[in-house]
PDB file of C-alpha atoms in Angstrom:
ATOM      1  CA  MET F   1      25.048 -13.700  21.817  1.00 52.00           C
ATOM      2  CA  GLU F   2      21.547 -13.315  20.430  1.00 54.00           C
ATOM      3  CA  THR F   3      20.977 -12.647  16.750  1.00 56.00           C
ATOM      4  CA  ALA F   4      18.165 -10.338  15.812  1.00 58.00           C
ATOM      5  CA  GLU F   5      15.327 -11.675  13.719  1.00 60.00           C
ATOM      6  CA  PRO F   6      15.270 -10.102  10.260  1.00 65.00           C
ATOM      7  CA  VAL F   7      12.580  -7.471   9.839  1.00 62.00           C
ATOM      8  CA  PRO F   8       9.872  -8.770   7.492  1.00 68.00           C
ATOM      9  CA  SER F   9       9.529  -6.952   4.180  1.00 86.00           C
ATOM     10  CA  TRP F  10       6.491  -4.805   3.448  1.00 88.00           C
ATOM     11  CA  ASP F  11       5.156  -7.611   1.225  1.00 88.00           C
ATOM     12  CA  GLU F  12       5.515 -10.153   4.050  1.00 91.00           C
ATOM     13  CA  GLN F  13       3.885  -7.797   6.554  1.00 92.00           C
ATOM     14  CA  ILE F  14       0.928  -7.083   4.253  1.00 92.00           C
ATOM     15  CA  HIS F  15       0.565 -10.793   3.481  1.00 93.00           C
ATOM     16  CA  TRP F  16       0.515 -11.649   7.177  1.00 93.00           C
ATOM     17  CA  ARG F  17      -1.996  -8.866   7.926  1.00 94.00           C
ATOM     18  CA  LEU F  18      -4.267  -9.948   5.054  1.00 93.00           C
ATOM     19  CA  ALA F  19      -4.148 -13.539   6.301  1.00 93.00           C
ATOM     20  CA  ARG F  20      -5.307 -12.230   9.708  1.00 93.00           C
ATOM     21  CA  GLY F  21      -8.201 -10.435   7.992  1.00 92.00           C
ATOM     22  CA  GLU F  22      -7.024  -6.864   8.672  1.00 92.00           C
ATOM     23  CA  GLU F  23      -9.127  -4.583   6.503  1.00 92.00           C
ATOM     24  CA  THR F  24      -6.613  -1.774   6.996  1.00 94.00           C
ATOM     25  CA  ALA F  25      -4.006  -3.948   5.245  1.00 93.00           C
ATOM     26  CA  LEU F  26      -6.255  -4.239   2.209  1.00 93.00           C
ATOM     27  CA  ALA F  27      -6.841  -0.479   2.202  1.00 93.00           C
ATOM     28  CA  GLU F  28      -3.094   0.204   2.448  1.00 94.00           C
ATOM     29  CA  LEU F  29      -2.344  -2.264  -0.319  1.00 94.00           C
ATOM     30  CA  TYR F  30      -5.088  -0.829  -2.525  1.00 94.00           C
ATOM     31  CA  ASP F  31      -3.871   2.732  -2.006  1.00 94.00           C
ATOM     32  CA  ARG F  32      -0.332   1.742  -2.940  1.00 92.00           C
ATOM     33  CA  LEU F  33      -0.855  -0.639  -5.864  1.00 92.00           C
ATOM     34  CA  ALA F  34      -4.338  -0.066  -7.321  1.00 93.00           C
ATOM     35  CA  PRO F  35      -3.102   2.607  -9.763  1.00 92.00           C
ATOM     36  CA  LEU F  36      -0.613   0.140 -11.264  1.00 90.00           C
ATOM     37  CA  VAL F  37      -3.156  -2.697 -11.430  1.00 93.00           C
ATOM     38  CA  HIS F  38      -5.817  -0.428 -12.933  1.00 93.00           C
ATOM     39  CA  GLY F  39      -3.336   1.024 -15.429  1.00 91.00           C
ATOM     40  CA  LEU F  40      -2.255  -2.423 -16.613  1.00 90.00           C
ATOM     41  CA  ALA F  41      -5.854  -3.631 -16.873  1.00 92.00           C
ATOM     42  CA  GLY F  42      -6.839  -0.482 -18.760  1.00 91.00           C
ATOM     43  CA  ARG F  43      -4.009  -0.814 -21.259  1.00 87.00           C
ATOM     44  CA  ILE F  44      -4.888  -4.433 -22.023  1.00 87.00           C
ATOM     45  CA  LEU F  45      -8.667  -4.102 -22.018  1.00 87.00           C
ATOM     46  CA  THR F  46      -8.866  -0.545 -23.440  1.00 86.00           C
ATOM     47  CA  ASP F  47     -12.106  -0.117 -21.507  1.00 87.00           C
ATOM     48  CA  GLN F  48     -12.019   1.871 -18.258  1.00 90.00           C
ATOM     49  CA  ALA F  49     -15.166   0.304 -16.803  1.00 91.00           C
ATOM     50  CA  ALA F  50     -13.776  -3.185 -17.441  1.00 91.00           C
ATOM     51  CA  ALA F  51     -10.427  -2.120 -15.962  1.00 93.00           C
ATOM     52  CA  GLU F  52     -12.146  -0.844 -12.803  1.00 94.00           C
ATOM     53  CA  GLN F  53     -14.077  -4.107 -12.488  1.00 93.00           C
ATOM     54  CA  LEU F  54     -10.931  -6.173 -13.002  1.00 94.00           C
ATOM     55  CA  THR F  55      -9.040  -4.096 -10.422  1.00 95.00           C
ATOM     56  CA  ARG F  56     -11.762  -4.842  -7.866  1.00 94.00           C
ATOM     57  CA  GLU F  57     -11.657  -8.554  -8.766  1.00 93.00           C
ATOM     58  CA  VAL F  58      -7.869  -8.774  -8.396  1.00 95.00           C
ATOM     59  CA  PHE F  59      -7.871  -7.151  -4.955  1.00 95.00           C
ATOM     60  CA  GLY F  60     -10.948  -9.165  -4.012  1.00 93.00           C
ATOM     61  CA  GLN F  61      -9.153 -12.395  -4.840  1.00 91.00           C
ATOM     62  CA  LEU F  62      -6.192 -11.421  -2.684  1.00 93.00           C
ATOM     63  CA  TRP F  63      -8.513 -10.473   0.178  1.00 92.00           C
ATOM     64  CA  GLU F  64     -10.456 -13.741  -0.048  1.00 92.00           C
ATOM     65  CA  HIS F  65      -7.400 -15.933  -0.713  1.00 92.00           C
ATOM     66  CA  PRO F  66      -4.279 -14.293   0.764  1.00 93.00           C
ATOM     67  CA  GLU F  67      -2.580 -17.692   0.706  1.00 92.00           C
ATOM     68  CA  SER F  68      -2.487 -17.514  -3.101  1.00 92.00           C
ATOM     69  CA  PHE F  69       0.401 -15.019  -2.773  1.00 90.00           C
ATOM     70  CA  ASP F  70       3.707 -16.350  -1.471  1.00 89.00           C
ATOM     71  CA  PRO F  71       6.207 -13.577  -0.592  1.00 86.00           C
ATOM     72  CA  ARG F  72       9.063 -16.077  -0.964  1.00 85.00           C
ATOM     73  CA  GLN F  73       8.238 -16.377  -4.679  1.00 85.00           C
ATOM     74  CA  GLY F  74       8.548 -12.682  -5.522  1.00 83.00           C
ATOM     75  CA  SER F  75       7.132  -9.250  -4.866  1.00 85.00           C
ATOM     76  CA  LEU F  76       3.466  -8.518  -4.337  1.00 89.00           C
ATOM     77  CA  ARG F  77       3.648  -5.892  -7.081  1.00 88.00           C
ATOM     78  CA  ALA F  78       4.889  -8.492  -9.584  1.00 86.00           C
ATOM     79  CA  TRP F  79       2.329 -11.054  -8.426  1.00 90.00           C
ATOM     80  CA  LEU F  80      -0.545  -8.586  -8.768  1.00 92.00           C
ATOM     81  CA  GLY F  81       0.764  -7.580 -12.200  1.00 89.00           C
ATOM     82  CA  SER F  82       0.848 -11.197 -13.374  1.00 87.00           C
ATOM     83  CA  LEU F  83      -2.602 -11.903 -11.974  1.00 92.00           C
ATOM     84  CA  THR F  84      -4.012  -8.763 -13.607  1.00 93.00           C
ATOM     85  CA  ARG F  85      -2.410  -9.603 -16.927  1.00 89.00           C
ATOM     86  CA  ARG F  86      -3.727 -13.185 -16.889  1.00 89.00           C
ATOM     87  CA  ARG F  87      -7.252 -12.132 -15.978  1.00 91.00           C
ATOM     88  CA  ALA F  88      -7.328  -9.318 -18.532  1.00 90.00           C
ATOM     89  CA  LEU F  89      -6.120 -11.656 -21.278  1.00 85.00           C
ATOM     90  CA  ASP F  90      -8.709 -14.249 -20.253  1.00 85.00           C
ATOM     91  CA  ARG F  91     -11.375 -11.569 -20.516  1.00 85.00           C
ATOM     92  CA  LEU F  92     -10.158 -10.582 -23.981  1.00 80.00           C
ATOM     93  CA  ARG F  93     -10.117 -14.216 -25.084  1.00 77.00           C
ATOM     94  CA  LEU F  94     -13.753 -14.475 -24.068  1.00 74.00           C
ATOM     95  CA  ASP F  95     -14.403 -11.523 -26.356  1.00 68.00           C
ATOM     96  CA  HIS F  96     -12.712 -13.493 -29.179  1.00 61.00           C
ATOM     97  CA  ALA F  97      -9.828 -11.093 -29.715  1.00 55.00           C
ATOM     98  CA  ASP F  98      -7.308 -11.999 -32.402  1.00 63.00           C
ATOM     99  CA  ASP F  99      -4.350 -13.881 -30.828  1.00 69.00           C
ATOM    100  CA  ARG F 100      -1.760 -11.595 -32.452  1.00 69.00           C
ATOM    101  CA  GLU F 101      -3.570  -8.479 -31.257  1.00 71.00           C
ATOM    102  CA  LEU F 102      -3.867 -10.052 -27.814  1.00 69.00           C
ATOM    103  CA  ARG F 103      -0.100 -10.676 -27.606  1.00 73.00           C
ATOM    104  CA  GLU F 104       0.689  -7.165 -28.838  1.00 74.00           C
ATOM    105  CA  ARG F 105      -1.667  -5.552 -26.324  1.00 72.00           C
ATOM    106  CA  ALA F 106      -0.343  -7.679 -23.488  1.00 73.00           C
ATOM    107  CA  GLY F 107       3.290  -6.950 -24.371  1.00 75.00           C
ATOM    108  CA  ALA F 108       2.732  -3.216 -24.645  1.00 75.00           C
ATOM    109  CA  ALA F 109       0.725  -3.125 -21.429  1.00 76.00           C
ATOM    110  CA  ARG F 110       3.349  -5.158 -19.566  1.00 77.00           C
ATOM    111  CA  ALA F 111       6.126  -2.849 -20.765  1.00 77.00           C
ATOM    112  CA  GLN F 112       4.165   0.223 -19.649  1.00 77.00           C
ATOM    113  CA  TYR F 113       3.434  -1.419 -16.286  1.00 78.00           C
ATOM    114  CA  VAL F 114       7.153  -2.026 -15.744  1.00 80.00           C
ATOM    115  CA  VAL F 115       8.005   1.546 -16.775  1.00 79.00           C
ATOM    116  CA  ASP F 116       5.333   2.897 -14.405  1.00 79.00           C
ATOM    117  CA  SER F 117       6.923   0.850 -11.607  1.00 79.00           C
ATOM    118  CA  LEU F 118      10.419   2.273 -12.089  1.00 81.00           C
ATOM    119  CA  PRO F 119      11.794   4.745  -9.537  1.00 84.00           C
ATOM    120  CA  ASP F 120      10.870   8.337 -10.444  1.00 86.00           C
ATOM    121  CA  PRO F 121      14.308   9.412 -11.784  1.00 88.00           C
ATOM    122  CA  LEU F 122      14.491   6.422 -14.142  1.00 86.00           C
ATOM    123  CA  ARG F 123      10.851   6.725 -15.212  1.00 84.00           C
ATOM    124  CA  GLU F 124      11.266  10.451 -15.990  1.00 88.00           C
ATOM    125  CA  THR F 125      14.425   9.787 -17.988  1.00 88.00           C
ATOM    126  CA  ILE F 126      12.983   6.960 -20.066  1.00 84.00           C
ATOM    127  CA  ALA F 127       9.789   8.928 -20.688  1.00 81.00           C
ATOM    128  CA  LEU F 128      11.707  11.898 -22.086  1.00 82.00           C
ATOM    129  CA  ALA F 129      14.408  10.047 -24.014  1.00 81.00           C
ATOM    130  CA  TRP F 130      12.566   6.989 -25.228  1.00 74.00           C
ATOM    131  CA  PHE F 131       8.874   7.880 -25.437  1.00 71.00           C
ATOM    132  CA  ASP F 132       9.235  11.578 -26.276  1.00 73.00           C
ATOM    133  CA  GLY F 133      12.192  10.903 -28.588  1.00 78.00           C
ATOM    134  CA  ARG F 134      14.521  13.451 -27.025  1.00 82.00           C
ATOM    135  CA  SER F 135      18.303  13.300 -27.270  1.00 83.00           C
ATOM    136  CA  TYR F 136      20.530  12.697 -24.246  1.00 79.00           C
ATOM    137  CA  GLN F 137      21.408  16.382 -24.283  1.00 88.00           C
ATOM    138  CA  GLU F 138      17.751  17.497 -24.315  1.00 88.00           C
ATOM    139  CA  THR F 139      16.833  14.959 -21.636  1.00 88.00           C
ATOM    140  CA  ALA F 140      19.737  16.019 -19.405  1.00 90.00           C
ATOM    141  CA  ARG F 141      18.903  19.701 -19.858  1.00 92.00           C
ATOM    142  CA  GLN F 142      15.199  19.180 -19.041  1.00 90.00           C
ATOM    143  CA  LEU F 143      16.002  17.099 -15.940  1.00 91.00           C
ATOM    144  CA  GLY F 144      18.823  19.358 -14.787  1.00 93.00           C
ATOM    145  CA  ILE F 145      21.398  16.542 -14.811  1.00 92.00           C
ATOM    146  CA  THR F 146      24.566  15.820 -16.772  1.00 91.00           C
ATOM    147  CA  GLU F 147      24.424  14.090 -20.127  1.00 89.00           C
ATOM    148  CA  GLN F 148      26.373  11.190 -18.597  1.00 92.00           C
ATOM    149  CA  ALA F 149      23.783  10.854 -15.806  1.00 91.00           C
ATOM    150  CA  ALA F 150      20.988  10.838 -18.406  1.00 90.00           C
ATOM    151  CA  LYS F 151      22.770   8.054 -20.322  1.00 89.00           C
ATOM    152  CA  GLN F 152      23.298   6.031 -17.132  1.00 92.00           C
ATOM    153  CA  ARG F 153      19.688   6.433 -16.042  1.00 88.00           C
ATOM    154  CA  LEU F 154      18.375   5.443 -19.453  1.00 85.00           C
ATOM    155  CA  ARG F 155      20.700   2.436 -19.630  1.00 88.00           C
ATOM    156  CA  LEU F 156      19.625   1.267 -16.168  1.00 88.00           C
ATOM    157  CA  ALA F 157      15.930   1.815 -16.955  1.00 85.00           C
ATOM    158  CA  LEU F 158      16.209  -0.188 -20.173  1.00 82.00           C
ATOM    159  CA  GLN F 159      18.116  -2.971 -18.391  1.00 85.00           C
ATOM    160  CA  LEU F 160      15.423  -3.189 -15.715  1.00 82.00           C
ATOM    161  CA  LEU F 161      12.718  -3.172 -18.358  1.00 78.00           C
ATOM    162  CA  ALA F 162      14.446  -5.946 -20.323  1.00 81.00           C
ATOM    163  CA  THR F 163      14.976  -8.036 -17.173  1.00 81.00           C
ATOM    164  CA  GLU F 164      11.362  -7.706 -16.057  1.00 77.00           C
ATOM    165  CA  LEU F 165      10.029  -8.528 -19.508  1.00 72.00           C
ATOM    166  CA  ALA F 166      12.381 -11.491 -19.838  1.00 73.00           C
ATOM    167  CA  ASP F 167      11.249 -12.764 -16.413  1.00 64.00           C
ATOM    168  CA  GLU F 168       7.629 -12.451 -17.548  1.00 58.00           C
ATOM    169  CA  GLU F 169       8.355 -14.431 -20.716  1.00 56.00           C
ATOM    170  CA  GLY F 170       9.896 -17.156 -18.589  1.00 54.00           C
ATOM    171  CA  GLU F 171       6.736 -17.379 -16.455  1.00 53.00           C
ATOM    172  CA  SER F 172       4.381 -17.567 -19.456  1.00 50.00           C
TER     173      SER F 172
END
């Protein structure tokens, strides 16, 4: 009896295609993840031109050195986020930013990056309840769901946010 080979994940497929030099892989990756990378860079750097430049650098590094990403170590989205964060903070350090301000900017940008990466239902719920300061009842009514579903979505979104931020702290 033959066992089927597991189907490689999207991250593994993109990694393999980048290693082969497939320009279409870079275009696909850029289309999918550039908004997140650019958003994170923009929140840390607070300069759109610098964020655009950093976004190009991050994708350029992956194109030139696809071996620097290892799909066995985590997702490509997380790896690009960490790389973007490190490079943006390095750029700010060169500009002699205050260390406290740097940590605050990086933390806020990382949290927003994680929120932006949540599935749509969770992201919509946390945006209404947490960022807009709406009650469970108002959030549920606006989303057309039950109050219990709004509570569950918010709880799950906050758990995912806490887990991602805790994982990031462990890597720093």
